[in-house]
Short mmCIF file of C-alpha atoms in Angstrom, two decimals:
data_model
loop_
_atom_site.label_atom_id
_atom_site.label_comp_id
_atom_site.label_asym_id
_atom_site.label_seq_id
_atom_site.Cartn_x
_atom_site.Cartn_y
_atom_site.Cartn_z
CA UNK A 1 0.00 0.00 0.00
CA UNK A 2 0.94 3.64 -0.26
CA UNK A 3 0.17 6.74 1.77
CA UNK A 4 -3.23 8.37 1.27
CA UNK A 5 -4.81 11.51 2.72
CA UNK A 6 -8.12 10.99 4.49
CA UNK A 7 -10.38 12.01 7.32
CA UNK A 8 -9.82 9.46 10.04
CA UNK A 9 -12.59 6.83 10.12
CA UNK A 10 -14.55 6.57 13.37
CA UNK A 11 -13.11 3.14 14.20
CA UNK A 12 -9.55 4.51 13.95
CA UNK A 13 -10.49 7.56 16.04
CA UNK A 14 -11.58 5.19 18.81
CA UNK A 15 -8.67 2.77 18.30
CA UNK A 16 -6.05 5.52 18.64
CA UNK A 17 -8.11 7.45 21.22
CA UNK A 18 -7.97 10.69 19.22
CA UNK A 19 -11.37 11.63 20.65
CA UNK A 20 -10.16 11.22 24.23
CA UNK A 21 -6.97 13.14 23.46
CA UNK A 22 -8.93 16.02 21.93
CA UNK A 23 -11.14 16.32 25.00
CA UNK A 24 -8.12 16.13 27.30
CA UNK A 25 -6.37 18.88 25.31
CA UNK A 26 -9.52 21.05 25.14
CA UNK A 27 -11.21 21.12 28.56
CA UNK A 28 -13.60 23.81 27.28
CA UNK A 29 -15.45 20.97 25.50
CA UNK A 30 -17.53 18.45 27.43
CA UNK A 31 -18.27 16.45 24.27
CA UNK A 32 -16.71 16.35 20.83
CA UNK A 33 -17.75 19.31 18.68
CA UNK A 34 -19.90 18.46 15.67
CA UNK A 35 -17.11 19.63 13.35
CA UNK A 36 -14.52 17.27 14.92
CA UNK A 37 -12.94 15.66 11.86
CA UNK A 38 -9.29 14.73 12.40
CA UNK A 39 -7.28 13.80 9.34
CA UNK A 40 -4.08 12.00 8.55
CA UNK A 41 -1.81 10.74 5.83
CA UNK A 42 -1.82 6.99 6.37
CA UNK A 43 -0.29 3.82 5.01
CA UNK A 44 -2.35 1.05 6.60
CA UNK A 45 -0.29 -1.71 5.00
CA UNK A 46 2.85 -0.58 6.87
CA UNK A 47 0.97 0.71 9.96
CA UNK A 48 2.32 4.27 9.59
CA UNK A 49 0.58 7.61 9.77
CA UNK A 50 1.51 11.28 9.66
CA UNK A 51 -0.67 13.82 11.43
CA UNK A 52 -0.33 17.57 11.73
CA UNK A 53 -0.17 18.49 15.41
CA UNK A 54 -0.01 22.26 15.18
CA UNK A 55 2.00 25.23 14.14
CA UNK A 56 3.47 28.32 15.71
CA UNK A 57 3.88 31.66 14.03
CA UNK A 58 6.08 34.68 14.53
CA UNK A 59 3.45 36.37 16.67
CA UNK A 60 4.20 33.72 19.29
CA UNK A 61 7.66 32.35 18.50
CA UNK A 62 10.83 33.66 16.95
CA UNK A 63 10.94 30.87 14.38
CA UNK A 64 7.63 29.71 12.92
CA UNK A 65 7.45 25.93 12.77
CA UNK A 66 4.99 23.21 11.90
CA UNK A 67 4.64 20.08 13.98
CA UNK A 68 3.82 16.60 12.75
CA UNK A 69 3.45 13.28 14.50
CA UNK A 70 4.92 10.39 12.55
CA UNK A 71 3.62 7.15 14.02
CA UNK A 72 5.51 4.05 12.91
CA UNK A 73 4.02 0.85 14.34
CA UNK A 74 2.78 2.74 17.42
CA UNK A 75 6.14 4.45 17.96
CA UNK A 76 5.56 8.21 17.95
CA UNK A 77 8.16 10.56 16.51
CA UNK A 78 7.48 14.29 16.76
CA UNK A 79 8.81 16.22 13.78
CA UNK A 80 9.33 19.98 13.91
CA UNK A 81 9.68 21.49 10.44
CA UNK A 82 9.97 24.90 8.82
CA UNK A 83 8.82 25.91 5.39
CA UNK A 84 11.91 25.90 3.19
CA UNK A 85 13.27 28.19 0.54
CA UNK A 86 11.51 27.86 -2.79
CA UNK A 87 7.98 27.31 -1.42
CA UNK A 88 5.34 28.76 -3.73
CA UNK A 89 3.46 31.81 -2.50
CA UNK A 90 0.59 31.76 -5.02
CA UNK A 91 -1.85 28.89 -5.35
CA UNK A 92 -1.95 29.54 -9.07
CA UNK A 93 1.74 28.57 -9.47
CA UNK A 94 2.19 25.53 -11.68
CA UNK A 95 4.04 23.62 -10.62
CA UNK A 96 3.25 24.52 -7.02
CA UNK A 97 6.23 23.93 -4.72
CA UNK A 98 6.21 22.88 -1.09
CA UNK A 99 9.62 22.97 0.59
CA UNK A 100 10.61 21.76 4.03
CA UNK A 101 13.51 22.25 6.43
CA UNK A 102 14.02 20.06 9.49
CA UNK A 103 14.29 21.55 12.98
CA UNK A 104 14.19 18.39 15.06
CA UNK A 105 12.97 14.85 15.56
CA UNK A 106 12.03 13.60 19.02
CA UNK A 107 12.80 11.45 20.86
CA UNK A 108 16.49 11.57 20.12
CA UNK A 109 16.81 7.77 19.98
CA UNK A 110 13.86 7.56 17.51
CA UNK A 111 12.67 4.46 19.41
CA UNK A 112 15.57 2.52 17.94
CA UNK A 113 14.49 3.16 14.33
CA UNK A 114 17.33 4.06 12.00
CA UNK A 115 17.36 7.83 11.31
CA UNK A 116 17.54 7.24 7.55
CA UNK A 117 14.38 5.11 7.73
CA UNK A 118 12.53 7.81 9.68
CA UNK A 119 13.64 10.51 7.24
CA UNK A 120 12.65 8.43 4.21
CA UNK A 121 9.19 7.69 5.66
CA UNK A 122 8.70 11.33 6.64
CA UNK A 123 9.58 12.49 3.13
CA UNK A 124 7.28 9.90 1.57
CA UNK A 125 4.37 10.90 3.83
CA UNK A 126 4.95 14.65 3.32
CA UNK A 127 5.03 14.15 -0.44
CA UNK A 128 1.55 12.64 -0.23
CA UNK A 129 0.44 15.26 2.33
CA UNK A 130 1.27 17.91 -0.28
CA UNK A 131 -0.10 21.31 0.60
CA UNK A 132 -2.58 20.44 3.36
CA UNK A 133 -3.42 16.76 3.34
CA UNK A 134 -7.07 15.91 2.81
CA UNK A 135 -8.12 19.53 3.44
CA UNK A 136 -6.60 20.97 0.29
CA UNK A 137 -4.50 19.67 -2.53
CA UNK A 138 -3.07 21.81 -5.29
CA UNK A 139 -2.65 20.31 -8.73
CA UNK A 140 0.90 19.75 -9.91
CA UNK A 141 2.50 20.05 -6.45
CA UNK A 142 6.17 19.20 -6.10
CA UNK A 143 7.50 18.68 -2.58
CA UNK A 144 11.17 19.50 -1.93
CA UNK A 145 13.26 18.73 1.14
CA UNK A 146 16.29 20.56 2.47
CA UNK A 147 17.28 17.79 4.87
#
């Protein structure tokens, strides 16, 4: 199988306890909001998924970064990335370029997974993720990596 972008099916939300995690992270909610629709880039055949876990902008941090969770066989690796040089600024660009720089991967030991394997899987998943996963894809997107 290959990576695909999708809204997470209800059975996977329950299996991975994304609903419980959302409520724990957002105590202002007593129940899941009606618009709760988490998404991921998943390869079920290899039991791997990539999920956006947030971003920080210059209004809050010196260096804006984007966080992703790369889950490889239930081993979670948190990836902090920056947009890289050469990223398109207009949606009408064709080809449209996404570019990424690496800030860090955590934990440092990567749960015993070879760093080259983690990097290769991250690149493969981000290539499928494209501009914004299932939320928005832009035709003719090319994803570049500066790591």
